[in-house]
Amino acid sequence: MTSSRDRWKFDPNAMQLGFFSFSKLLMYRDLAIEAWPDEALANHALTRGLLYEGFEREEPLFASSDKLDDVLPPEKLFHVVDADASQAKVIEEVRSGRNLVVQGPPGTGKSQTITNIIAAAAKEGKRVLFLAEKMAALSVVHDRLVKVGLRDVCLELHSRSENKKAVLSELARTLSQASVVPEVPAAPTAVKESRDRLNNLAGAIHRPIGATGETAYSVLGRQSQFIGKGIAPPSLEVESLSSMSRQQEIDLLATIEEYGAFLVEEGRATIHPFEGTGNLHLQPVDLARLKATLTEAQAAVTSLAASLRLPVDTLALHVTAALDIVAPLADVLGRLEGLPLGAANIAQKVLDAPDIPRLRQALRAGMAWREALDQASEVFVETAFSISSSHLRAPLAAGIRSFFARWGGRYRGASRELAGLLRGSLPKTAAERVERIDQWITLVSLRSEWEGDRENCGRILGDAWRGEKSDFGRLVAIVEWCERLSKAPISVRSDKSVALAARADSLAAMRLTLQEAAQTARSALQAIVKLLDLNLASFGDLGLEHTDLATVAARFGAMAATGRYTSWTQLARRRDALASAGLSRLEERMRSGELDGAAAAIELRYSRAERLWKFALEQDPDLRGIGLERRHDLVDTFATLERQQLRDNVTTILAGHLAQVPQGAMGEMKVLRGEIGKRRGLRSGVGGRRG
């Protein structure tokens, strides 16, 4: 046997001495197969299960989701000492007839559980044989049963102090106790009602609030924690807080912490150069061309600013050199073009006039009169323009309507008078003669039109106004130029605008330079906006169009020089995450410096706890009345009732046990009572001899 084992050997001349205990020899012999008739031990189901076949798996008596108070009402529990949930399950497993092994270190309540198992079995009229390897284990359970009042259900059969006399004494005491069976207590209704009320309160306070992962207990505890620390109540109002899950909160808290750290690193005092950049996924090639694109944009914007500065300074405009001024200024420069030569003095006077349209109307009437006069001079003699001939129209017009009227004296007299006014022969038909008179009347009307505003024209135009000898065509051209300039989108000084308009070459060059610079700058800006998906509102409240070009150029220069695109993406992603969660206001407070990362995290947790608590109150009527309950009194009442139930269980068990104790004196009871009587007589005789 030793040859197959490493480092083993057999010494035939050796022996070993030692001290060996034979205290368990009897136990060993009791377990010998041959000591049991008909192999009763070997064929017992427990023996075969332990040593041979094993046991079939049984489903647990209680599911993990079971609430013990629902499946084990007070009227079904006959505990006589305290038992927690795990101990109650073991007791019920045993009561149901199952075989099990219970393990646990000292102090976990094993003997306490055995005490309740024995009491429950006694209540059901069962006989229990309790065995233990050590006497101490037997004593602990026996002492517990005796202490609670169940001595009458116990019989100690094996101990150092037990003998036949003691056993008979115990039997005699139990038989005497059976003569007076205690009254069975009423059903434990009060303890059930008290328990249910406490469970309802506990259920309400621990009931999940939707799918948020929180309970009223957790959010109320969080509020109490913050209030206890003197933290100011939160001001965050976000609807999504009432549906936010715990994991979402954890994720947002991590985002807030990271965002706060980035803000500290980047600095809150200045705007990030890449503020407003929406493209957070620039690829390596895009990043490689970004600096050159930004530099080109900076140069183009700087050039545009210089192109703006010359006309702005020339016209003494008080405007910001921004993109929004480019189109209006180009419009002004376009309106300045076309000033007639030598018209500067007249134009300035007109520009300073209060009512240019009135002046234009009078001069246009004068120009129309001049054209009509030139045409009429070919038809009428000079003296025709100095006399009134309007009275001739009526008799001549009558000749158009009636043949006989042409033979009348009035028609014939009007015709002779008209003939004296014409350079040529008198027209033959009445209609032609009326046409000549109408031509004369129109001329007179046009003259009266401008003559009615003669004083206004003279006051504005000065020496340029010479009445009927004025150069109406030139004056109209000057006035229309002035009127067009007066409608420009930018108000300009008359002296500056006329002075620039008089320098036609400089004006044209200035306008061309501005147009080219504006086109180049806008093209460069569009490239930047497209590449970065740039939000133009990031340039301030007025946006890119209204921001000073020097500021825009400086911004692009900073973007090109710092290379902080990556840091911006980190900031922006967290900012977007907060905005998506409805926490834009919280993010703004962090960015402004009102809250740091830690304070913002508390604000979120505090606000969510408050919102969920109010939401729970709205959804659960039990919670609304929880503040009115005297919960400590309820707990004390339940504890008192539960203690009483333990005592009532003892009484119920005793009553059931004593009620079934035999009271007769026949058969086996006759023998038992005889033995008890002998022991009593012997004890009495001994006492007499001593006396």
PDB file of C-alpha atoms in Angstrom, residues 387-611:
ATOM      1  CA  ILE A 387     -52.782 138.123 -74.045  1.00  0.00           C
ATOM      2  CA  SER A 388     -55.642 135.907 -72.884  1.00  0.00           C
ATOM      3  CA  SER A 389     -57.288 133.729 -75.550  1.00  0.00           C
ATOM      4  CA  SER A 390     -59.224 131.236 -73.463  1.00  0.00           C
ATOM      5  CA  HIS A 391     -62.550 132.950 -74.387  1.00  0.00           C
ATOM      6  CA  LEU A 392     -62.116 131.701 -77.972  1.00  0.00           C
ATOM      7  CA  ARG A 393     -62.550 128.028 -77.129  1.00  0.00           C
ATOM      8  CA  ALA A 394     -66.315 127.988 -76.477  1.00  0.00           C
ATOM      9  CA  PRO A 395     -67.523 129.488 -79.811  1.00  0.00           C
ATOM     10  CA  LEU A 396     -64.966 127.408 -81.758  1.00  0.00           C
ATOM     11  CA  ALA A 397     -66.008 124.216 -79.946  1.00  0.00           C
ATOM     12  CA  ALA A 398     -69.642 124.978 -80.855  1.00  0.00           C
ATOM     13  CA  GLY A 399     -68.632 124.808 -84.507  1.00  0.00           C
ATOM     14  CA  ILE A 400     -67.545 121.200 -83.977  1.00  0.00           C
ATOM     15  CA  ARG A 401     -70.986 120.203 -82.783  1.00  0.00           C
ATOM     16  CA  SER A 402     -73.115 122.246 -85.273  1.00  0.00           C
ATOM     17  CA  PHE A 403     -72.737 123.123 -88.926  1.00  0.00           C
ATOM     18  CA  PHE A 404     -74.986 126.114 -88.490  1.00  0.00           C
ATOM     19  CA  ALA A 405     -72.900 127.433 -85.624  1.00  0.00           C
ATOM     20  CA  ARG A 406     -69.989 127.888 -88.000  1.00  0.00           C
ATOM     21  CA  TRP A 407     -72.165 130.440 -89.906  1.00  0.00           C
ATOM     22  CA  GLY A 408     -72.797 132.406 -86.742  1.00  0.00           C
ATOM     23  CA  GLY A 409     -71.025 135.614 -85.837  1.00  0.00           C
ATOM     24  CA  ARG A 410     -69.392 134.279 -82.651  1.00  0.00           C
ATOM     25  CA  TYR A 411     -67.665 131.397 -84.439  1.00  0.00           C
ATOM     26  CA  ARG A 412     -66.562 133.615 -87.289  1.00  0.00           C
ATOM     27  CA  GLY A 413     -65.259 136.321 -84.900  1.00  0.00           C
ATOM     28  CA  ALA A 414     -63.313 133.794 -82.804  1.00  0.00           C
ATOM     29  CA  SER A 415     -61.807 132.365 -85.978  1.00  0.00           C
ATOM     30  CA  ARG A 416     -60.639 135.806 -87.136  1.00  0.00           C
ATOM     31  CA  GLU A 417     -59.109 136.483 -83.688  1.00  0.00           C
ATOM     32  CA  LEU A 418     -57.336 133.109 -83.704  1.00  0.00           C
ATOM     33  CA  ALA A 419     -56.001 133.766 -87.175  1.00  0.00           C
ATOM     34  CA  GLY A 420     -54.321 136.921 -85.825  1.00  0.00           C
ATOM     35  CA  LEU A 421     -52.431 134.843 -83.229  1.00  0.00           C
ATOM     36  CA  LEU A 422     -51.090 132.218 -85.617  1.00  0.00           C
ATOM     37  CA  ARG A 423     -47.892 132.345 -87.600  1.00  0.00           C
ATOM     38  CA  GLY A 424     -49.420 130.315 -90.389  1.00  0.00           C
ATOM     39  CA  SER A 425     -52.824 130.109 -91.992  1.00  0.00           C
ATOM     40  CA  LEU A 426     -55.978 129.427 -90.029  1.00  0.00           C
ATOM     41  CA  PRO A 427     -56.877 125.698 -89.897  1.00  0.00           C
ATOM     42  CA  LYS A 428     -59.871 124.801 -92.022  1.00  0.00           C
ATOM     43  CA  THR A 429     -61.851 122.616 -89.577  1.00  0.00           C
ATOM     44  CA  ALA A 430     -63.370 123.637 -86.268  1.00  0.00           C
ATOM     45  CA  ALA A 431     -61.615 120.730 -84.522  1.00  0.00           C
ATOM     46  CA  GLU A 432     -58.185 121.889 -85.665  1.00  0.00           C
ATOM     47  CA  ARG A 433     -58.950 125.428 -84.547  1.00  0.00           C
ATOM     48  CA  VAL A 434     -59.988 124.126 -81.060  1.00  0.00           C
ATOM     49  CA  GLU A 435     -56.749 122.075 -80.938  1.00  0.00           C
ATOM     50  CA  ARG A 436     -54.723 125.283 -81.416  1.00  0.00           C
ATOM     51  CA  ILE A 437     -56.611 127.014 -78.598  1.00  0.00           C
ATOM     52  CA  ASP A 438     -56.101 123.950 -76.295  1.00  0.00           C
ATOM     53  CA  GLN A 439     -52.359 124.059 -77.020  1.00  0.00           C
ATOM     54  CA  TRP A 440     -52.292 127.669 -75.912  1.00  0.00           C
ATOM     55  CA  ILE A 441     -54.391 126.926 -72.773  1.00  0.00           C
ATOM     56  CA  THR A 442     -52.015 124.040 -71.774  1.00  0.00           C
ATOM     57  CA  LEU A 443     -49.044 126.335 -72.091  1.00  0.00           C
ATOM     58  CA  VAL A 444     -50.716 128.915 -69.884  1.00  0.00           C
ATOM     59  CA  SER A 445     -51.581 126.207 -67.295  1.00  0.00           C
ATOM     60  CA  LEU A 446     -47.993 124.875 -67.153  1.00  0.00           C
ATOM     61  CA  ARG A 447     -46.638 128.350 -66.651  1.00  0.00           C
ATOM     62  CA  SER A 448     -49.028 129.006 -63.783  1.00  0.00           C
ATOM     63  CA  GLU A 449     -47.907 125.735 -62.186  1.00  0.00           C
ATOM     64  CA  TRP A 450     -44.264 126.723 -61.716  1.00  0.00           C
ATOM     65  CA  GLU A 451     -44.974 130.410 -61.314  1.00  0.00           C
ATOM     66  CA  GLY A 452     -47.090 129.568 -58.259  1.00  0.00           C
ATOM     67  CA  ASP A 453     -43.931 128.237 -56.536  1.00  0.00           C
ATOM     68  CA  ARG A 454     -41.565 130.894 -57.885  1.00  0.00           C
ATOM     69  CA  GLU A 455     -40.637 132.206 -54.437  1.00  0.00           C
ATOM     70  CA  ASN A 456     -39.783 128.750 -53.041  1.00  0.00           C
ATOM     71  CA  CYS A 457     -37.606 128.010 -56.068  1.00  0.00           C
ATOM     72  CA  GLY A 458     -35.794 131.309 -55.752  1.00  0.00           C
ATOM     73  CA  ARG A 459     -35.256 130.872 -52.009  1.00  0.00           C
ATOM     74  CA  ILE A 460     -33.645 127.452 -52.452  1.00  0.00           C
ATOM     75  CA  LEU A 461     -31.797 127.844 -55.751  1.00  0.00           C
ATOM     76  CA  GLY A 462     -30.581 131.427 -55.297  1.00  0.00           C
ATOM     77  CA  ASP A 463     -28.792 132.770 -58.347  1.00  0.00           C
ATOM     78  CA  ALA A 464     -29.482 129.586 -60.272  1.00  0.00           C
ATOM     79  CA  TRP A 465     -33.156 130.542 -60.349  1.00  0.00           C
ATOM     80  CA  ARG A 466     -33.945 133.054 -63.127  1.00  0.00           C
ATOM     81  CA  GLY A 467     -37.652 132.575 -63.500  1.00  0.00           C
ATOM     82  CA  GLU A 468     -38.769 131.733 -67.035  1.00  0.00           C
ATOM     83  CA  LYS A 469     -35.192 131.978 -68.197  1.00  0.00           C
ATOM     84  CA  SER A 470     -34.008 129.281 -65.782  1.00  0.00           C
ATOM     85  CA  ASP A 471     -32.319 126.170 -67.168  1.00  0.00           C
ATOM     86  CA  PHE A 472     -35.151 123.921 -66.037  1.00  0.00           C
ATOM     87  CA  GLY A 473     -33.624 120.748 -67.518  1.00  0.00           C
ATOM     88  CA  ARG A 474     -30.316 121.125 -65.670  1.00  0.00           C
ATOM     89  CA  LEU A 475     -32.028 122.087 -62.450  1.00  0.00           C
ATOM     90  CA  VAL A 476     -34.317 119.048 -62.657  1.00  0.00           C
ATOM     91  CA  ALA A 477     -31.305 116.737 -63.142  1.00  0.00           C
ATOM     92  CA  ILE A 478     -29.584 118.238 -60.066  1.00  0.00           C
ATOM     93  CA  VAL A 479     -32.715 118.085 -57.920  1.00  0.00           C
ATOM     94  CA  GLU A 480     -33.485 114.461 -58.922  1.00  0.00           C
ATOM     95  CA  TRP A 481     -29.903 113.491 -58.012  1.00  0.00           C
ATOM     96  CA  CYS A 482     -30.378 115.166 -54.630  1.00  0.00           C
ATOM     97  CA  GLU A 483     -33.743 113.513 -54.106  1.00  0.00           C
ATOM     98  CA  ARG A 484     -32.286 110.088 -54.891  1.00  0.00           C
ATOM     99  CA  LEU A 485     -29.448 110.707 -52.416  1.00  0.00           C
ATOM    100  CA  SER A 486     -31.895 111.880 -49.731  1.00  0.00           C
ATOM    101  CA  LYS A 487     -33.599 108.476 -49.865  1.00  0.00           C
ATOM    102  CA  ALA A 488     -30.362 106.576 -49.174  1.00  0.00           C
ATOM    103  CA  PRO A 489     -30.444 104.047 -46.259  1.00  0.00           C
ATOM    104  CA  ILE A 490     -27.735 106.080 -44.507  1.00  0.00           C
ATOM    105  CA  SER A 491     -28.085 109.765 -43.736  1.00  0.00           C
ATOM    106  CA  VAL A 492     -25.030 111.654 -44.975  1.00  0.00           C
ATOM    107  CA  ARG A 493     -23.914 115.260 -44.599  1.00  0.00           C
ATOM    108  CA  SER A 494     -24.639 117.390 -47.674  1.00  0.00           C
ATOM    109  CA  ASP A 495     -21.202 118.980 -47.833  1.00  0.00           C
ATOM    110  CA  LYS A 496     -19.342 115.644 -47.486  1.00  0.00           C
ATOM    111  CA  SER A 497     -21.533 113.833 -49.964  1.00  0.00           C
ATOM    112  CA  VAL A 498     -21.373 116.631 -52.583  1.00  0.00           C
ATOM    113  CA  ALA A 499     -17.621 116.918 -52.166  1.00  0.00           C
ATOM    114  CA  LEU A 500     -17.168 113.199 -52.760  1.00  0.00           C
ATOM    115  CA  ALA A 501     -19.660 113.142 -55.634  1.00  0.00           C
ATOM    116  CA  ALA A 502     -17.694 115.910 -57.316  1.00  0.00           C
ATOM    117  CA  ARG A 503     -14.642 113.609 -57.382  1.00  0.00           C
ATOM    118  CA  ALA A 504     -16.139 111.082 -59.770  1.00  0.00           C
ATOM    119  CA  ASP A 505     -12.946 109.057 -60.319  1.00  0.00           C
ATOM    120  CA  SER A 506     -12.205 108.702 -56.600  1.00  0.00           C
ATOM    121  CA  LEU A 507     -15.843 107.801 -55.936  1.00  0.00           C
ATOM    122  CA  ALA A 508     -15.866 105.065 -58.586  1.00  0.00           C
ATOM    123  CA  ALA A 509     -12.588 103.583 -57.307  1.00  0.00           C
ATOM    124  CA  MET A 510     -13.832 103.680 -53.731  1.00  0.00           C
ATOM    125  CA  ARG A 511     -17.063 101.896 -54.637  1.00  0.00           C
ATOM    126  CA  LEU A 512     -15.277  99.228 -56.703  1.00  0.00           C
ATOM    127  CA  THR A 513     -12.762  98.527 -53.923  1.00  0.00           C
ATOM    128  CA  LEU A 514     -15.564  98.156 -51.376  1.00  0.00           C
ATOM    129  CA  GLN A 515     -17.531  95.777 -53.591  1.00  0.00           C
ATOM    130  CA  GLU A 516     -14.528  93.544 -54.259  1.00  0.00           C
ATOM    131  CA  ALA A 517     -13.450  93.489 -50.584  1.00  0.00           C
ATOM    132  CA  ALA A 518     -17.002  92.696 -49.481  1.00  0.00           C
ATOM    133  CA  GLN A 519     -17.287  89.848 -51.961  1.00  0.00           C
ATOM    134  CA  THR A 520     -13.958  88.357 -50.861  1.00  0.00           C
ATOM    135  CA  ALA A 521     -14.788  88.709 -47.155  1.00  0.00           C
ATOM    136  CA  ARG A 522     -18.224  87.152 -47.476  1.00  0.00           C
ATOM    137  CA  SER A 523     -16.809  84.247 -49.447  1.00  0.00           C
ATOM    138  CA  ALA A 524     -14.193  83.643 -46.742  1.00  0.00           C
ATOM    139  CA  LEU A 525     -16.823  83.936 -44.002  1.00  0.00           C
ATOM    140  CA  GLN A 526     -19.094  81.464 -45.760  1.00  0.00           C
ATOM    141  CA  ALA A 527     -16.225  78.972 -45.926  1.00  0.00           C
ATOM    142  CA  ILE A 528     -15.637  79.309 -42.174  1.00  0.00           C
ATOM    143  CA  VAL A 529     -19.330  79.101 -41.323  1.00  0.00           C
ATOM    144  CA  LYS A 530     -19.732  76.009 -43.494  1.00  0.00           C
ATOM    145  CA  LEU A 531     -16.614  74.242 -42.213  1.00  0.00           C
ATOM    146  CA  LEU A 532     -17.308  74.886 -38.526  1.00  0.00           C
ATOM    147  CA  ASP A 533     -21.117  75.006 -38.737  1.00  0.00           C
ATOM    148  CA  LEU A 534     -20.661  78.289 -36.918  1.00  0.00           C
ATOM    149  CA  ASN A 535     -23.593  79.831 -35.098  1.00  0.00           C
ATOM    150  CA  LEU A 536     -23.477  83.501 -36.066  1.00  0.00           C
ATOM    151  CA  ALA A 537     -25.193  84.460 -32.812  1.00  0.00           C
ATOM    152  CA  SER A 538     -21.957  83.551 -31.031  1.00  0.00           C
ATOM    153  CA  PHE A 539     -20.547  86.916 -32.118  1.00  0.00           C
ATOM    154  CA  GLY A 540     -22.800  88.686 -29.635  1.00  0.00           C
ATOM    155  CA  ASP A 541     -26.357  89.827 -29.208  1.00  0.00           C
ATOM    156  CA  LEU A 542     -26.339  91.499 -32.627  1.00  0.00           C
ATOM    157  CA  GLY A 543     -24.775  88.585 -34.474  1.00  0.00           C
ATOM    158  CA  LEU A 544     -21.993  88.508 -37.037  1.00  0.00           C
ATOM    159  CA  GLU A 545     -23.604  91.065 -39.379  1.00  0.00           C
ATOM    160  CA  HIS A 546     -23.581  93.807 -36.763  1.00  0.00           C
ATOM    161  CA  THR A 547     -20.257  93.025 -35.046  1.00  0.00           C
ATOM    162  CA  ASP A 548     -17.316  95.339 -35.622  1.00  0.00           C
ATOM    163  CA  LEU A 549     -15.101  93.823 -38.307  1.00  0.00           C
ATOM    164  CA  ALA A 550     -12.005  94.381 -36.192  1.00  0.00           C
ATOM    165  CA  THR A 551     -13.574  92.157 -33.506  1.00  0.00           C
ATOM    166  CA  VAL A 552     -14.446  89.522 -36.108  1.00  0.00           C
ATOM    167  CA  ALA A 553     -10.903  89.551 -37.472  1.00  0.00           C
ATOM    168  CA  ALA A 554      -9.462  89.274 -33.957  1.00  0.00           C
ATOM    169  CA  ARG A 555     -11.752  86.305 -33.239  1.00  0.00           C
ATOM    170  CA  PHE A 556     -10.585  84.445 -36.334  1.00  0.00           C
ATOM    171  CA  GLY A 557      -7.001  85.277 -35.466  1.00  0.00           C
ATOM    172  CA  ALA A 558      -7.442  83.806 -31.986  1.00  0.00           C
ATOM    173  CA  MET A 559      -9.027  80.674 -33.427  1.00  0.00           C
ATOM    174  CA  ALA A 560      -6.136  80.227 -35.837  1.00  0.00           C
ATOM    175  CA  ALA A 561      -3.458  80.890 -33.211  1.00  0.00           C
ATOM    176  CA  THR A 562      -4.677  78.867 -30.200  1.00  0.00           C
ATOM    177  CA  GLY A 563      -5.556  75.528 -31.734  1.00  0.00           C
ATOM    178  CA  ARG A 564      -8.218  75.058 -29.069  1.00  0.00           C
ATOM    179  CA  TYR A 565     -10.723  73.275 -31.262  1.00  0.00           C
ATOM    180  CA  THR A 566     -10.367  70.032 -29.274  1.00  0.00           C
ATOM    181  CA  SER A 567     -11.034  71.724 -25.948  1.00  0.00           C
ATOM    182  CA  TRP A 568     -14.108  73.349 -27.469  1.00  0.00           C
ATOM    183  CA  THR A 569     -15.507  69.985 -28.590  1.00  0.00           C
ATOM    184  CA  GLN A 570     -15.159  68.708 -25.011  1.00  0.00           C
ATOM    185  CA  LEU A 571     -17.002  71.731 -23.669  1.00  0.00           C
ATOM    186  CA  ALA A 572     -19.665  71.722 -26.382  1.00  0.00           C
ATOM    187  CA  ARG A 573     -20.485  68.023 -26.061  1.00  0.00           C
ATOM    188  CA  ARG A 574     -21.140  68.395 -22.365  1.00  0.00           C
ATOM    189  CA  ARG A 575     -23.051  71.603 -22.889  1.00  0.00           C
ATOM    190  CA  ASP A 576     -25.208  69.874 -25.502  1.00  0.00           C
ATOM    191  CA  ALA A 577     -25.782  66.944 -23.145  1.00  0.00           C
ATOM    192  CA  LEU A 578     -27.004  69.313 -20.441  1.00  0.00           C
ATOM    193  CA  ALA A 579     -29.201  71.168 -22.915  1.00  0.00           C
ATOM    194  CA  SER A 580     -30.708  67.900 -24.195  1.00  0.00           C
ATOM    195  CA  ALA A 581     -31.627  67.042 -20.609  1.00  0.00           C
ATOM    196  CA  GLY A 582     -33.387  70.387 -20.219  1.00  0.00           C
ATOM    197  CA  LEU A 583     -30.616  71.820 -18.046  1.00  0.00           C
ATOM    198  CA  SER A 584     -29.692  74.803 -20.232  1.00  0.00           C
ATOM    199  CA  ARG A 585     -30.377  77.224 -17.392  1.00  0.00           C
ATOM    200  CA  LEU A 586     -28.109  75.231 -15.072  1.00  0.00           C
ATOM    201  CA  GLU A 587     -25.386  75.256 -17.724  1.00  0.00           C
ATOM    202  CA  GLU A 588     -25.704  79.034 -18.111  1.00  0.00           C
ATOM    203  CA  ARG A 589     -25.298  79.490 -14.365  1.00  0.00           C
ATOM    204  CA  MET A 590     -22.183  77.341 -14.451  1.00  0.00           C
ATOM    205  CA  ARG A 591     -20.790  79.296 -17.409  1.00  0.00           C
ATOM    206  CA  SER A 592     -21.460  82.610 -15.698  1.00  0.00           C
ATOM    207  CA  GLY A 593     -19.591  81.462 -12.589  1.00  0.00           C
ATOM    208  CA  GLU A 594     -22.675  81.473 -10.371  1.00  0.00           C
ATOM    209  CA  LEU A 595     -22.259  77.721  -9.783  1.00  0.00           C
ATOM    210  CA  ASP A 596     -19.177  75.543  -9.834  1.00  0.00           C
ATOM    211  CA  GLY A 597     -19.325  71.852 -10.675  1.00  0.00           C
ATOM    212  CA  ALA A 598     -19.978  70.699  -7.096  1.00  0.00           C
ATOM    213  CA  ALA A 599     -22.703  73.275  -6.489  1.00  0.00           C
ATOM    214  CA  ALA A 600     -24.371  72.471  -9.819  1.00  0.00           C
ATOM    215  CA  ALA A 601     -24.388  68.760  -8.938  1.00  0.00           C
ATOM    216  CA  ILE A 602     -26.087  69.543  -5.624  1.00  0.00           C
ATOM    217  CA  GLU A 603     -28.589  71.764  -7.424  1.00  0.00           C
ATOM    218  CA  LEU A 604     -29.515  68.903  -9.749  1.00  0.00           C
ATOM    219  CA  ARG A 605     -29.776  66.292  -6.973  1.00  0.00           C
ATOM    220  CA  TYR A 606     -31.674  68.656  -4.676  1.00  0.00           C
ATOM    221  CA  SER A 607     -34.104  69.751  -7.419  1.00  0.00           C
ATOM    222  CA  ARG A 608     -34.722  66.198  -8.589  1.00  0.00           C
ATOM    223  CA  ALA A 609     -35.409  65.042  -5.029  1.00  0.00           C
ATOM    224  CA  GLU A 610     -37.883  67.883  -4.484  1.00  0.00           C
ATOM    225  CA  ARG A 611     -39.612  67.300  -7.826  1.00  0.00           C
TER     226      ARG A 611
END
